[in-house]
Short mmCIF file of C-alpha atoms in Angstrom, two decimals:
data_model
loop_
_atom_site.label_atom_id
_atom_site.label_comp_id
_atom_site.label_asym_id
_atom_site.label_seq_id
_atom_site.Cartn_x
_atom_site.Cartn_y
_atom_site.Cartn_z
CA ASP A 415 -7.64 14.39 2.70
CA ALA A 416 -3.65 15.43 2.72
CA GLY A 417 -2.54 12.25 0.77
CA VAL A 418 -0.37 9.19 2.53
CA ILE A 419 2.32 11.54 4.35
CA GLN A 420 5.77 10.01 5.47
CA SER A 421 7.80 11.66 7.82
CA PRO A 422 10.45 12.00 8.55
CA ARG A 423 11.31 12.44 4.52
CA HIS A 424 15.09 12.18 5.40
CA GLU A 425 16.35 10.09 7.38
CA VAL A 426 21.01 9.96 7.70
CA THR A 427 22.49 7.85 10.88
CA GLU A 428 25.08 6.26 11.66
CA MET A 429 25.49 1.96 10.76
CA GLY A 430 24.62 0.74 14.52
CA GLN A 431 21.85 2.76 15.16
CA GLU A 432 17.81 2.50 15.28
CA VAL A 433 15.52 3.77 12.53
CA THR A 434 12.27 4.03 12.78
CA LEU A 435 9.98 5.03 9.42
CA ARG A 436 6.40 6.92 10.12
CA CYS A 437 3.25 6.41 8.16
CA LYS A 438 -0.47 8.07 8.42
CA PRO A 439 -2.15 5.91 5.85
CA ILE A 440 -5.39 8.15 4.46
CA SER A 441 -8.66 8.03 6.06
CA GLY A 442 -10.89 4.92 5.82
CA HIS A 443 -8.23 3.08 3.59
CA ASP A 444 -7.80 -0.56 4.50
CA TYR A 445 -4.72 -1.52 3.71
CA LEU A 446 -1.35 -0.20 3.72
CA PHE A 447 2.15 -1.45 2.50
CA TRP A 448 5.70 -0.57 2.83
CA TYR A 449 7.75 -0.20 -0.72
CA ARG A 450 12.16 0.10 -0.64
CA GLN A 451 13.15 1.26 -3.91
CA THR A 452 16.52 0.90 -4.78
CA MET A 453 18.80 1.52 -7.65
CA MET A 454 19.17 -2.46 -7.49
CA ARG A 455 16.14 -4.39 -6.85
CA GLY A 456 13.50 -1.45 -7.34
CA LEU A 457 10.00 -1.78 -6.38
CA GLU A 458 10.34 -4.38 -3.32
CA LEU A 459 7.37 -5.38 -1.23
CA LEU A 460 8.72 -5.54 2.21
CA ILE A 461 5.13 -5.82 3.59
CA TYR A 462 1.73 -4.47 3.99
CA PHE A 463 -1.15 -4.67 6.33
CA ASN A 464 -5.26 -5.70 6.76
CA ASN A 465 -6.94 -3.69 8.68
CA ASN A 466 -4.09 -3.03 10.66
CA VAL A 467 -3.15 -6.65 11.16
CA PRO A 468 -0.50 -8.07 9.40
CA ILE A 469 -0.94 -10.33 5.68
CA ASP A 470 2.18 -11.04 4.40
CA ASP A 471 5.56 -9.59 5.02
CA SER A 472 8.43 -12.19 2.96
CA GLY A 473 9.44 -9.09 1.83
CA MET A 474 11.31 -8.27 4.65
CA PRO A 475 14.83 -8.59 4.18
CA GLU A 476 16.10 -10.16 7.85
CA ASP A 477 15.23 -9.94 11.47
CA ARG A 478 16.58 -6.40 11.57
CA PHE A 479 13.63 -5.14 9.90
CA SER A 480 10.32 -4.93 12.02
CA ALA A 481 6.59 -2.89 11.13
CA LYS A 482 3.59 -2.19 13.37
CA MET A 483 0.05 -1.44 12.38
CA PRO A 484 -0.96 -0.25 16.60
CA ASN A 485 -3.89 1.36 14.40
CA ALA A 486 -5.65 2.41 11.28
CA SER A 487 -4.24 5.41 11.39
CA PHE A 488 -0.85 5.09 11.85
CA SER A 489 2.45 2.25 11.31
CA THR A 490 6.19 2.69 11.76
CA LEU A 491 8.79 0.51 9.56
CA LYS A 492 11.94 -0.39 12.60
CA ILE A 493 15.47 -0.29 11.75
CA GLN A 494 17.49 -2.06 14.15
CA PRO A 495 20.59 -2.63 14.17
CA SER A 496 20.94 -0.41 10.69
CA GLU A 497 23.29 -1.40 8.58
CA PRO A 498 24.63 0.01 5.37
CA ARG A 499 23.08 -1.51 2.84
CA ASP A 500 19.31 0.23 4.47
CA SER A 501 20.15 2.68 1.68
CA ALA A 502 17.56 3.34 0.14
CA VAL A 503 13.85 5.18 -0.11
CA TYR A 504 10.91 3.52 1.74
CA PHE A 505 7.82 4.36 0.52
CA CYS A 506 4.25 3.78 2.48
CA ALA A 507 0.78 3.16 0.45
CA SER A 508 -2.11 2.81 1.67
CA SER A 509 -5.40 1.57 -0.51
CA LEU A 510 -9.05 0.07 -0.35
CA LEU A 511 -9.91 -3.10 -1.32
CA ASN A 512 -9.03 -4.04 -5.29
CA THR A 513 -8.64 -0.12 -5.80
CA GLU A 514 -5.36 1.38 -6.29
CA ALA A 515 -2.04 2.55 -3.71
CA PHE A 516 -1.44 5.41 -3.43
CA PHE A 517 2.35 6.64 -2.60
CA GLY A 518 3.26 8.57 -0.22
CA GLN A 519 6.69 10.77 -0.76
CA GLY A 520 9.17 8.35 0.72
CA THR A 521 11.58 8.76 3.18
CA ARG A 522 15.20 8.52 1.51
CA LEU A 523 17.04 6.75 4.56
CA THR A 524 21.33 7.17 4.73
CA VAL A 525 23.63 4.35 7.39
CA VAL A 526 26.71 5.57 6.73
CA ALA B 381 2.68 -16.18 -8.37
CA GLN B 382 2.66 -13.23 -10.65
CA SER B 383 5.21 -10.66 -12.57
CA VAL B 384 5.82 -7.24 -14.70
CA THR B 385 8.28 -6.79 -17.67
CA GLN B 386 9.20 -3.39 -19.15
CA LEU B 387 11.26 -3.57 -21.81
CA GLY B 388 13.12 -1.35 -21.86
CA SER B 389 14.83 0.52 -18.95
CA HIS B 390 15.71 3.89 -20.76
CA VAL B 391 13.48 5.26 -24.63
CA SER B 392 14.62 8.42 -25.32
CA VAL B 393 11.56 9.61 -28.18
CA SER B 394 11.39 13.22 -29.62
CA GLU B 395 8.86 16.24 -27.93
CA GLY B 396 5.13 15.46 -30.11
CA ALA B 397 6.64 11.64 -30.88
CA LEU B 398 4.81 9.04 -30.46
CA VAL B 399 5.65 7.34 -26.44
CA LEU B 400 5.37 3.65 -25.51
CA LEU B 401 6.36 1.86 -23.34
CA ARG B 402 5.55 -1.73 -22.95
CA CYS B 403 4.32 -4.34 -20.57
CA ASN B 404 4.32 -7.29 -20.23
CA TYR B 405 2.79 -9.45 -16.82
CA SER B 406 2.03 -12.56 -15.71
CA SER B 407 -0.62 -13.54 -13.70
CA SER B 408 -2.72 -16.57 -12.90
CA VAL B 409 -5.34 -14.72 -12.35
CA PRO B 410 -7.13 -12.46 -13.88
CA PRO B 411 -5.01 -9.57 -13.41
CA TYR B 412 -5.75 -5.98 -12.21
CA LEU B 413 -3.11 -4.06 -14.16
CA PHE B 414 -1.61 -0.32 -13.19
CA TRP B 415 0.77 2.53 -15.57
CA TYR B 416 2.58 4.50 -12.29
CA VAL B 417 5.07 7.80 -13.06
CA GLN B 418 7.13 8.92 -11.17
CA TYR B 419 9.29 12.43 -11.43
CA PRO B 420 12.45 12.53 -9.38
CA ASN B 421 12.59 12.17 -6.07
CA GLN B 422 8.60 11.73 -5.97
CA GLY B 423 6.16 9.34 -5.49
CA LEU B 424 4.60 7.26 -7.16
CA GLN B 425 0.53 8.79 -8.73
CA LEU B 426 -1.49 6.69 -10.61
CA LEU B 427 -1.77 6.85 -14.48
CA LEU B 428 -4.38 5.66 -15.40
CA LYS B 429 -6.33 1.81 -14.35
CA TYR B 430 -7.64 -1.44 -15.53
CA THR B 431 -9.92 -3.65 -13.74
CA THR B 432 -13.14 -5.20 -15.65
CA GLY B 433 -14.75 -3.79 -18.80
CA ALA B 434 -13.70 -1.90 -21.10
CA THR B 435 -9.81 -3.21 -22.34
CA LEU B 436 -8.68 0.51 -23.78
CA VAL B 437 -8.41 2.90 -20.37
CA LYS B 438 -7.34 6.53 -20.20
CA GLY B 439 -5.79 7.78 -17.76
CA ILE B 440 -4.41 11.50 -16.47
CA ASN B 441 -1.92 13.47 -18.94
CA GLY B 442 -2.96 11.40 -22.46
CA PHE B 443 -1.66 8.53 -21.90
CA GLU B 444 -3.50 5.47 -22.58
CA ALA B 445 -3.25 1.72 -22.64
CA GLU B 446 -4.77 -1.20 -24.10
CA PHE B 447 -5.47 -4.69 -22.13
CA LYS B 448 -4.62 -7.44 -24.10
CA LYS B 449 -4.97 -10.94 -22.54
CA SER B 450 -3.89 -13.17 -25.43
CA GLU B 451 -0.50 -10.69 -24.99
CA THR B 452 -0.33 -10.65 -21.66
CA SER B 453 0.33 -7.37 -22.28
CA PHE B 454 -0.07 -3.13 -21.17
CA HIS B 455 1.60 -1.23 -22.99
CA LEU B 456 1.37 2.49 -21.88
CA THR B 457 1.30 4.73 -25.14
CA LYS B 458 0.83 8.49 -26.03
CA PRO B 459 -0.14 10.35 -29.62
CA SER B 460 2.48 13.33 -28.85
CA ALA B 461 5.40 13.94 -26.67
CA HIS B 462 5.55 16.70 -24.57
CA MET B 463 7.93 18.15 -22.48
CA SER B 464 6.86 17.05 -18.55
CA ASP B 465 6.58 13.39 -19.71
CA ALA B 466 10.06 12.70 -19.23
CA ALA B 467 9.66 10.42 -15.61
CA GLU B 468 9.64 6.55 -14.22
CA TYR B 469 7.23 4.91 -15.24
CA PHE B 470 6.36 1.83 -13.42
CA CYS B 471 3.55 -1.10 -14.48
CA ALA B 472 2.26 -3.67 -11.98
CA VAL B 473 -0.07 -6.15 -11.78
CA SER B 474 -2.50 -7.48 -8.73
CA SER B 475 -5.18 -10.43 -8.44
CA GLY B 476 -7.75 -9.94 -5.09
CA ALA B 477 -4.95 -10.82 -2.73
CA GLN B 478 -4.19 -7.06 -2.97
CA LYS B 479 -0.53 -7.51 -3.30
CA LEU B 480 1.05 -4.94 -5.73
CA VAL B 481 4.01 -6.55 -7.99
CA PHE B 482 6.44 -3.52 -9.80
CA GLY B 483 8.04 -3.53 -13.12
CA GLN B 484 11.83 -2.24 -13.00
CA GLY B 485 11.06 0.97 -14.38
CA THR B 486 11.03 3.17 -17.18
CA ARG B 487 13.19 5.55 -17.63
CA LEU B 488 11.21 8.58 -20.75
CA THR B 489 13.51 10.53 -22.07
CA ILE B 490 11.98 13.87 -24.13
CA ASN B 491 14.64 15.21 -26.93
CA PRO B 492 13.32 19.02 -27.83
#
């Protein structure tokens, strides 16, 4: 398996624009996680899914953020409208129940 | 609620010296514990994990960690540091809810 695949690897956008981050989990994994990493706040769990259903979205910072998982092999994290404080590295990870999470390479988002 | 505290945001050791990275956790249920490593501009990679059974767990690259319930600790060690060990290390805890909570990370520097 190629591992967790995220796209794009880098994204630069202007404030107010919509940003969509994409993730393909490892085949067969039934948990999918979105994390955000910043210098100030470290690694924060934004939301996670089990069998394509959102289980806990308490980490989503505000209504500008939304995440979907339309099928077992694809998830998106959308920010609309984007703001400079959203600049961070966003990681997607997947796992099986009670096993370790496998992380993608991340998407480095810069909002100018 | 679960939490992780990593003592020391920066640790510096000489090549060949012992590496000790400290992690204390808080969990209301028996925890699953993990150590991840992150190299620059990359995602997180699992070093080792404790779920049940033997409290001393061995991981990749010569690292090991010991689960001490009485001390709520899961410190990471390596007998002899190598230059390639320079990275950021994250301790994480999860419960049956599958939600991984990370510490703030420890940046390990190896001096030649």
